[in-house]
Short mmCIF file of C-alpha atoms and ligand atoms in Angstrom, two decimals:
data_model
loop_
_atom_site.label_atom_id
_atom_site.label_comp_id
_atom_site.label_asym_id
_atom_site.label_seq_id
_atom_site.Cartn_x
_atom_site.Cartn_y
_atom_site.Cartn_z
CA MET T 1009 -21.20 12.42 -19.18
CA THR T 1010 -21.88 10.43 -16.03
CA THR T 1011 -20.69 6.83 -16.21
CA VAL T 1012 -22.47 4.38 -13.96
CA ARG T 1013 -19.92 1.70 -13.23
CA ALA T 1014 -21.01 -1.58 -11.67
CA GLU T 1015 -19.53 -2.20 -8.22
CA GLN T 1016 -17.57 -5.24 -9.41
CA ASP T 1017 -15.92 -3.12 -12.11
CA THR T 1018 -14.51 -0.52 -9.73
CA VAL T 1019 -11.39 -2.64 -9.22
CA ALA T 1020 -9.49 -4.40 -12.02
CA TRP T 1021 -7.06 -7.23 -11.42
CA THR T 1022 -5.02 -9.92 -13.06
CA VAL T 1023 -2.37 -12.37 -11.87
CA GLU T 1024 0.71 -12.79 -14.07
CA GLU T 1025 3.82 -14.75 -13.16
CA GLY T 1026 3.30 -14.44 -9.42
CA ILE T 1027 2.33 -10.77 -9.42
CA ALA T 1028 -1.24 -9.69 -8.67
CA TRP T 1029 -1.75 -6.43 -10.57
CA VAL T 1030 -4.67 -4.73 -8.84
CA SER T 1031 -5.94 -1.32 -10.01
CA LEU T 1032 -8.35 1.23 -8.74
CA ASN T 1033 -10.62 1.33 -11.75
CA ARG T 1034 -12.74 4.46 -11.94
CA PRO T 1035 -10.50 6.43 -14.31
CA GLU T 1036 -13.41 8.66 -15.35
CA LYS T 1037 -13.56 9.79 -11.69
CA ARG T 1038 -9.78 9.81 -11.27
CA ASN T 1039 -10.11 6.63 -9.16
CA CYS T 1040 -11.59 8.45 -6.21
CA MET T 1041 -12.78 6.00 -3.58
CA SER T 1042 -16.52 5.50 -3.39
CA PRO T 1043 -18.18 3.10 -0.92
CA ALA T 1044 -18.70 0.69 -3.83
CA LEU T 1045 -14.99 0.72 -4.70
CA ASN T 1046 -14.03 0.25 -1.06
CA ARG T 1047 -16.29 -2.79 -0.73
CA GLN T 1048 -15.04 -4.28 -3.99
CA MET T 1049 -11.40 -3.75 -3.04
CA MET T 1050 -11.91 -5.72 0.16
CA ARG T 1051 -13.40 -8.60 -1.88
CA VAL T 1052 -10.42 -8.56 -4.26
CA LEU T 1053 -7.91 -8.50 -1.39
CA ASP T 1054 -9.78 -11.47 0.13
CA GLU T 1055 -9.65 -13.36 -3.15
CA LEU T 1056 -5.90 -12.86 -3.63
CA GLU T 1057 -4.36 -12.97 -0.17
CA PHE T 1058 -3.66 -16.68 0.25
CA ARG T 1059 -3.49 -17.84 -3.35
CA ASP T 1060 -0.41 -19.95 -4.10
CA ASP T 1061 0.03 -18.28 -7.47
CA VAL T 1062 0.35 -14.79 -5.88
CA GLY T 1063 3.77 -13.80 -4.52
CA VAL T 1064 3.42 -10.00 -4.52
CA LEU T 1065 0.49 -7.62 -4.86
CA VAL T 1066 0.92 -4.35 -6.78
CA LEU T 1067 -1.67 -1.61 -6.34
CA GLY T 1068 -1.95 0.76 -9.30
CA GLY T 1069 -4.50 3.09 -10.83
CA GLU T 1070 -6.16 3.09 -14.25
CA GLY T 1071 -5.84 6.22 -16.36
CA SER T 1072 -4.23 9.46 -15.23
CA ALA T 1073 -4.72 8.99 -11.48
CA TRP T 1074 -3.56 6.63 -8.78
CA SER T 1075 -6.42 7.91 -6.64
CA ALA T 1076 -7.97 11.35 -6.21
CA GLY T 1077 -8.78 10.44 -2.59
CA MET T 1078 -12.25 9.95 -1.20
CA ASP T 1079 -15.23 10.45 -3.47
CA LEU T 1080 -16.52 13.80 -2.23
CA LYS T 1081 -19.97 13.09 -3.62
CA GLU T 1082 -20.56 9.41 -2.86
CA TYR T 1083 -18.35 8.94 0.21
CA PHE T 1084 -19.05 12.28 1.92
CA ARG T 1085 -22.15 14.07 0.66
CA GLU T 1086 -24.43 11.14 -0.14
CA THR T 1087 -23.35 9.09 2.85
CA GLU T 1088 -23.75 12.00 5.28
CA ALA T 1089 -27.26 12.54 3.91
CA ARG T 1090 -28.12 9.02 5.09
CA GLY T 1091 -27.05 9.68 8.70
CA LEU T 1092 -24.38 8.67 11.20
CA GLY T 1093 -24.83 4.93 10.74
CA ALA T 1094 -24.07 5.26 7.02
CA VAL T 1095 -21.05 7.46 7.74
CA ARG T 1096 -19.60 4.94 10.17
CA GLN T 1097 -20.22 2.10 7.73
CA ALA T 1098 -18.44 3.97 4.93
CA GLN T 1099 -15.51 4.64 7.27
CA ARG T 1100 -15.32 0.95 8.26
CA GLU T 1101 -15.29 -0.06 4.60
CA SER T 1102 -12.47 2.28 3.61
CA TYR T 1103 -10.32 2.07 6.74
CA GLY T 1104 -10.94 -1.68 6.65
CA TRP T 1105 -9.18 -2.40 3.38
CA TRP T 1106 -6.33 0.01 4.17
CA ARG T 1107 -5.76 -1.79 7.47
CA ARG T 1108 -6.01 -5.09 5.65
CA LEU T 1109 -3.22 -3.94 3.33
CA ARG T 1110 -1.00 -2.87 6.24
CA TRP T 1111 -1.00 -6.44 7.56
CA TYR T 1112 -1.40 -8.29 4.25
CA GLN T 1113 0.05 -11.77 4.01
CA LYS T 1114 1.89 -11.01 0.78
CA PRO T 1115 4.32 -8.14 0.17
CA THR T 1116 2.58 -5.15 -1.38
CA ILE T 1117 3.83 -2.35 -3.64
CA ALA T 1118 2.06 0.91 -4.44
CA MET T 1119 2.70 1.87 -8.07
CA VAL T 1120 1.70 5.52 -8.11
CA ASN T 1121 1.16 6.50 -11.73
CA GLY T 1122 -0.58 9.86 -11.22
CA TRP T 1123 -2.75 11.94 -8.87
CA CYS T 1124 -2.60 10.84 -5.22
CA PHE T 1125 -4.69 12.89 -2.80
CA GLY T 1126 -5.90 12.83 0.79
CA GLY T 1127 -7.59 9.52 1.53
CA ALA T 1128 -5.28 7.82 -0.97
CA TYR T 1129 -2.51 8.18 1.60
CA GLY T 1130 -4.30 5.33 3.45
CA PRO T 1131 -3.54 2.66 0.83
CA LEU T 1132 -0.22 4.38 0.03
CA PHE T 1133 0.93 3.77 3.60
CA GLY T 1134 -0.86 0.39 3.63
CA CYS T 1135 1.52 -0.85 0.92
CA ASP T 1136 4.92 -1.99 2.15
CA LEU T 1137 6.83 -0.25 -0.64
CA ALA T 1138 5.88 2.60 -2.94
CA PHE T 1139 7.24 3.66 -6.34
CA ALA T 1140 5.99 6.76 -8.10
CA ALA T 1141 6.12 8.31 -11.51
CA GLU T 1142 8.11 11.55 -11.43
CA GLU T 1143 5.03 13.06 -13.06
CA ALA T 1144 2.71 11.96 -10.23
CA GLN T 1145 1.26 14.63 -7.95
CA PHE T 1146 0.75 14.11 -4.23
CA GLY T 1147 -1.33 16.37 -2.03
CA LEU T 1148 -3.13 16.62 1.29
CA SER T 1149 -5.82 18.70 -0.35
CA GLU T 1150 -8.26 18.41 2.56
CA ILE T 1151 -7.44 21.91 3.72
CA ASN T 1152 -8.42 23.20 0.26
CA TRP T 1153 -12.02 22.12 0.73
CA GLY T 1154 -12.27 22.79 4.42
CA ILE T 1155 -11.47 19.69 6.47
CA LEU T 1156 -8.46 18.28 8.30
CA PRO T 1157 -6.51 15.35 6.82
CA GLY T 1158 -8.55 12.54 8.38
CA GLY T 1159 -8.86 8.82 7.78
CA GLY T 1160 -5.35 8.43 9.13
CA ALA T 1161 -3.82 10.92 6.66
CA SER T 1162 -2.39 13.24 9.36
CA LYS T 1163 -0.92 10.24 11.13
CA ILE T 1164 0.59 8.95 7.90
CA ALA T 1165 2.12 12.36 7.18
CA VAL T 1166 3.95 12.35 10.51
CA GLU T 1167 4.91 8.69 10.15
CA LEU T 1168 6.56 9.24 6.78
CA LEU T 1169 7.64 12.89 6.71
CA SER T 1170 9.69 15.15 8.90
CA PHE T 1171 7.62 17.29 11.29
CA ARG T 1172 8.22 20.44 9.27
CA ASN T 1173 7.38 18.82 5.92
CA ALA T 1174 4.29 17.12 7.39
CA MET T 1175 3.04 20.42 8.78
CA TYR T 1176 3.73 22.32 5.56
CA HIS T 1177 2.13 19.59 3.44
CA ALA T 1178 -1.00 19.43 5.61
CA MET T 1179 -1.46 23.17 6.09
CA MET T 1180 -0.61 24.53 2.65
CA GLY T 1181 -2.60 22.20 0.40
CA GLU T 1182 0.17 22.41 -2.24
CA ASN T 1183 1.06 19.41 -4.35
CA ILE T 1184 4.49 17.81 -4.63
CA ASP T 1185 5.62 15.72 -7.58
CA GLY T 1186 6.95 12.17 -7.48
CA ARG T 1187 10.56 13.33 -7.24
CA LYS T 1188 9.85 15.46 -4.15
CA ALA T 1189 7.73 12.64 -2.70
CA ALA T 1190 10.79 10.36 -2.91
CA GLU T 1191 13.02 13.06 -1.42
CA TRP T 1192 10.56 13.49 1.47
CA GLY T 1193 10.19 9.74 2.05
CA LEU T 1194 6.55 9.34 0.97
CA VAL T 1195 7.71 6.79 -1.61
CA ASN T 1196 10.84 4.72 -2.08
CA GLU T 1197 11.75 5.97 -5.53
CA ALA T 1198 10.47 8.09 -8.36
CA LEU T 1199 11.17 7.42 -12.01
CA PRO T 1200 9.71 8.42 -15.35
CA LEU T 1201 6.19 7.05 -15.83
CA ALA T 1202 7.35 5.04 -18.86
CA GLU T 1203 9.79 3.11 -16.63
CA LEU T 1204 7.56 2.68 -13.59
CA LYS T 1205 6.05 -0.73 -14.31
CA LYS T 1206 9.40 -2.22 -15.31
CA ARG T 1207 11.02 -1.10 -12.05
CA VAL T 1208 8.08 -2.35 -9.96
CA THR T 1209 8.25 -5.71 -11.75
CA GLU T 1210 11.98 -5.92 -10.99
CA VAL T 1211 11.37 -5.25 -7.29
CA ALA T 1212 8.49 -7.75 -7.17
CA CYS T 1213 10.72 -10.42 -8.74
CA VAL T 1214 13.39 -9.88 -6.08
CA LEU T 1215 10.77 -10.18 -3.34
CA MET T 1216 9.49 -13.42 -4.84
CA GLU T 1217 12.93 -14.99 -4.46
CA LYS T 1218 12.80 -14.54 -0.68
CA ASN T 1219 11.38 -16.89 1.90
CA PRO T 1220 7.69 -15.83 2.10
CA ILE T 1221 7.32 -16.60 5.81
CA ALA T 1222 10.38 -14.52 6.63
CA LEU T 1223 9.02 -11.70 4.45
CA LYS T 1224 5.67 -11.59 6.27
CA ALA T 1225 7.47 -11.68 9.64
CA THR T 1226 9.81 -8.90 8.48
CA LYS T 1227 7.13 -6.54 7.18
CA ASP T 1228 5.06 -6.97 10.34
CA ALA T 1229 8.14 -6.43 12.49
CA VAL T 1230 9.07 -3.18 10.75
CA ARG T 1231 5.56 -1.81 11.30
CA ARG T 1232 5.20 -3.06 14.88
CA VAL T 1233 8.53 -1.93 16.30
CA ARG T 1234 7.92 1.69 15.27
CA GLU T 1235 5.61 2.06 18.25
CA MET T 1236 7.67 0.09 20.80
CA THR T 1237 10.40 0.90 23.29
CA PHE T 1238 13.76 -0.67 22.47
CA ASP T 1239 13.35 -3.41 25.08
CA ASN T 1240 9.81 -4.24 23.96
CA ALA T 1241 10.98 -4.39 20.36
CA GLU T 1242 13.84 -6.72 21.26
CA ASP T 1243 11.42 -9.05 23.03
CA TYR T 1244 8.81 -8.88 20.23
CA LEU T 1245 11.44 -9.72 17.61
CA VAL T 1246 12.68 -12.78 19.50
CA ARG T 1247 9.13 -14.06 19.79
CA ALA T 1248 8.21 -13.20 16.22
CA GLN T 1249 11.23 -15.09 14.88
CA GLU T 1250 10.42 -18.10 17.07
CA ALA T 1251 6.84 -18.04 15.83
CA ALA T 1252 8.08 -17.87 12.22
CA ASN T 1253 10.38 -20.85 12.92
CA SER T 1254 7.41 -22.92 13.97
CA PHE T 1255 5.88 -22.37 10.51
CA ASP T 1256 9.07 -22.73 8.54
CA ASN T 1257 11.99 -24.05 10.53
CA ASP T 1258 13.47 -25.76 7.48
CA GLY T 1259 13.72 -22.57 5.46
CA ARG T 1260 16.34 -20.86 7.54
CA LYS T 1261 18.25 -24.13 8.13
CA GLU T 1262 18.40 -24.54 4.37
CA GLY T 1263 19.60 -20.95 4.05
CA ILE T 1264 22.45 -21.64 6.47
CA ARG T 1265 23.25 -25.03 4.86
CA GLN T 1266 23.56 -23.65 1.30
CA PHE T 1267 25.97 -20.97 2.57
CA ILE T 1268 28.07 -22.81 5.16
CA ASP T 1269 28.13 -26.39 3.82
CA GLU T 1270 27.59 -26.05 0.09
CA LYS T 1271 29.04 -22.57 -0.41
CA ARG T 1272 26.38 -22.10 -3.12
CA TYR T 1273 25.50 -18.49 -2.42
CA LYS T 1274 26.34 -15.59 -0.11
CA PRO T 1275 23.48 -14.15 1.99
CA GLY T 1276 25.18 -10.77 1.78
CA LEU T 1277 24.69 -10.82 -1.97
CA GLY T 1278 21.29 -12.48 -2.54
CA ALA T 1279 18.73 -15.07 -1.44
CA TYR T 1280 19.16 -18.82 -1.03
CA ASP T 1281 17.47 -21.26 -3.40
CA LYS T 1282 14.03 -22.01 -1.95
N1 ACO L 2352 -14.50 13.06 -5.52
C1 ACO L 2352 -15.53 13.04 -6.40
N2 ACO L 2352 -15.37 13.20 -7.72
C2 ACO L 2352 -14.12 13.39 -8.18
C3 ACO L 2352 -13.00 13.40 -7.33
C4 ACO L 2352 -13.24 13.23 -5.95
N3 ACO L 2352 -12.24 13.19 -5.06
N4 ACO L 2352 -11.90 13.61 -8.06
C5 ACO L 2352 -12.31 13.71 -9.33
N5 ACO L 2352 -13.65 13.57 -9.40
C6 ACO L 2352 -14.51 13.58 -10.59
C7 ACO L 2352 -14.78 15.00 -11.09
O1 ACO L 2352 -15.86 15.57 -10.38
C8 ACO L 2352 -15.11 14.73 -12.54
O2 ACO L 2352 -16.41 14.20 -12.62
P1 ACO L 2352 -17.41 14.58 -13.87
O3 ACO L 2352 -16.72 14.03 -15.08
O4 ACO L 2352 -18.67 13.89 -13.54
O5 ACO L 2352 -17.47 16.07 -13.88
C9 ACO L 2352 -14.17 13.58 -12.90
O6 ACO L 2352 -13.81 12.96 -11.67
C10 ACO L 2352 -12.90 14.03 -13.58
O7 ACO L 2352 -12.32 15.02 -12.76
P2 ACO L 2352 -11.66 16.36 -13.34
O8 ACO L 2352 -11.54 17.31 -12.21
O9 ACO L 2352 -12.40 16.82 -14.54
O10 ACO L 2352 -10.23 15.79 -13.79
P3 ACO L 2352 -8.83 16.55 -13.97
O11 ACO L 2352 -7.93 15.53 -14.58
O12 ACO L 2352 -9.02 17.84 -14.67
O13 ACO L 2352 -8.32 16.90 -12.49
C11 ACO L 2352 -7.88 16.30 -10.20
C12 ACO L 2352 -7.89 15.84 -11.66
C13 ACO L 2352 -6.81 17.39 -9.99
C14 ACO L 2352 -7.53 15.03 -9.41
C15 ACO L 2352 -9.25 16.88 -9.78
O14 ACO L 2352 -10.27 15.97 -10.20
C16 ACO L 2352 -9.40 17.06 -8.30
O15 ACO L 2352 -8.94 18.06 -7.77
N6 ACO L 2352 -10.01 16.08 -7.58
C17 ACO L 2352 -10.20 16.17 -6.16
C18 ACO L 2352 -8.91 15.80 -5.44
C19 ACO L 2352 -9.12 15.89 -3.94
O16 ACO L 2352 -8.92 16.93 -3.36
N7 ACO L 2352 -9.59 14.78 -3.33
C20 ACO L 2352 -10.02 14.76 -1.96
C21 ACO L 2352 -8.83 14.57 -1.07
S1 ACO L 2352 -9.29 14.73 0.64
C22 ACO L 2352 -9.89 13.22 1.05
O17 ACO L 2352 -9.71 12.23 0.36
C23 ACO L 2352 -10.54 13.05 2.37
#
């Protein structure tokens, strides 16, 4: 049976105790990304990015999939039938929210509960951290239906995997499970599906104890320096820290004070009291 889901229902979200739980919500289509879903996700990211009650954003998937990649019918076939302008618009809408995630104000965690294919590597890489169910399946399945891994997927494969694993993954069209994805560096950790949300909540709670300005500066720094020479990175990091100081000079002074003067905590063992 074909379900017609309203655009605003293609993404589900709720905010609970500082965590924005956002889900791709087309379980009947294994959360594949249609133009409607891509547009709605951008609206949801807009809504949540600067809210004071959001400390961390978690991106999950409803049902058995995280995301079965691009919607081959609505994103490819139907869009191509409408011509190049429609294709470019659909690309802007999908690449747009993945890019938005890469530079999101709040820390982001991918919680990969199930299938994760092709285009889904865009938001997977967009999230700062990624935790997967051992049962999840990851694949660059593009080659199985006759295209190359586009939309950044080839780039993401070489960013996250060794050259040999990236090449094998892209050329063979075989899936790997969550455990192998963790071993290969696609995700931080894999654990049984039943324990996934608990672990992600734990990580989100640790992140929420940190200075949020320092966290945003840190996540941007880790992404930026990948593409820089050592000297450029050194210079960028000096300037990025000085820029962060201008937003939040008191934070780090307080961090030093609680350690050196009050001996209340040890930075080597945890965060200062904000
Ligand atoms: N595009 C369009 N429709 C899809 C997609 C997709 N990527 N993935 C699933 N669906 C639809 C199916 O057509 C089906 O629709 P229907 O109920 O109207 O027939 C529905 O979702 C359920 O899919 P099933 O195949 O019945 O679900 P199952 O759980 O048996 O299999 C699986 C899940 C393995 C994810 C399978 O759906 C699949 O192979 N999907 C395609 C995965 C893929 O290769 N994606 C493209 C990656 S490349 C890229 O993103 C550029």
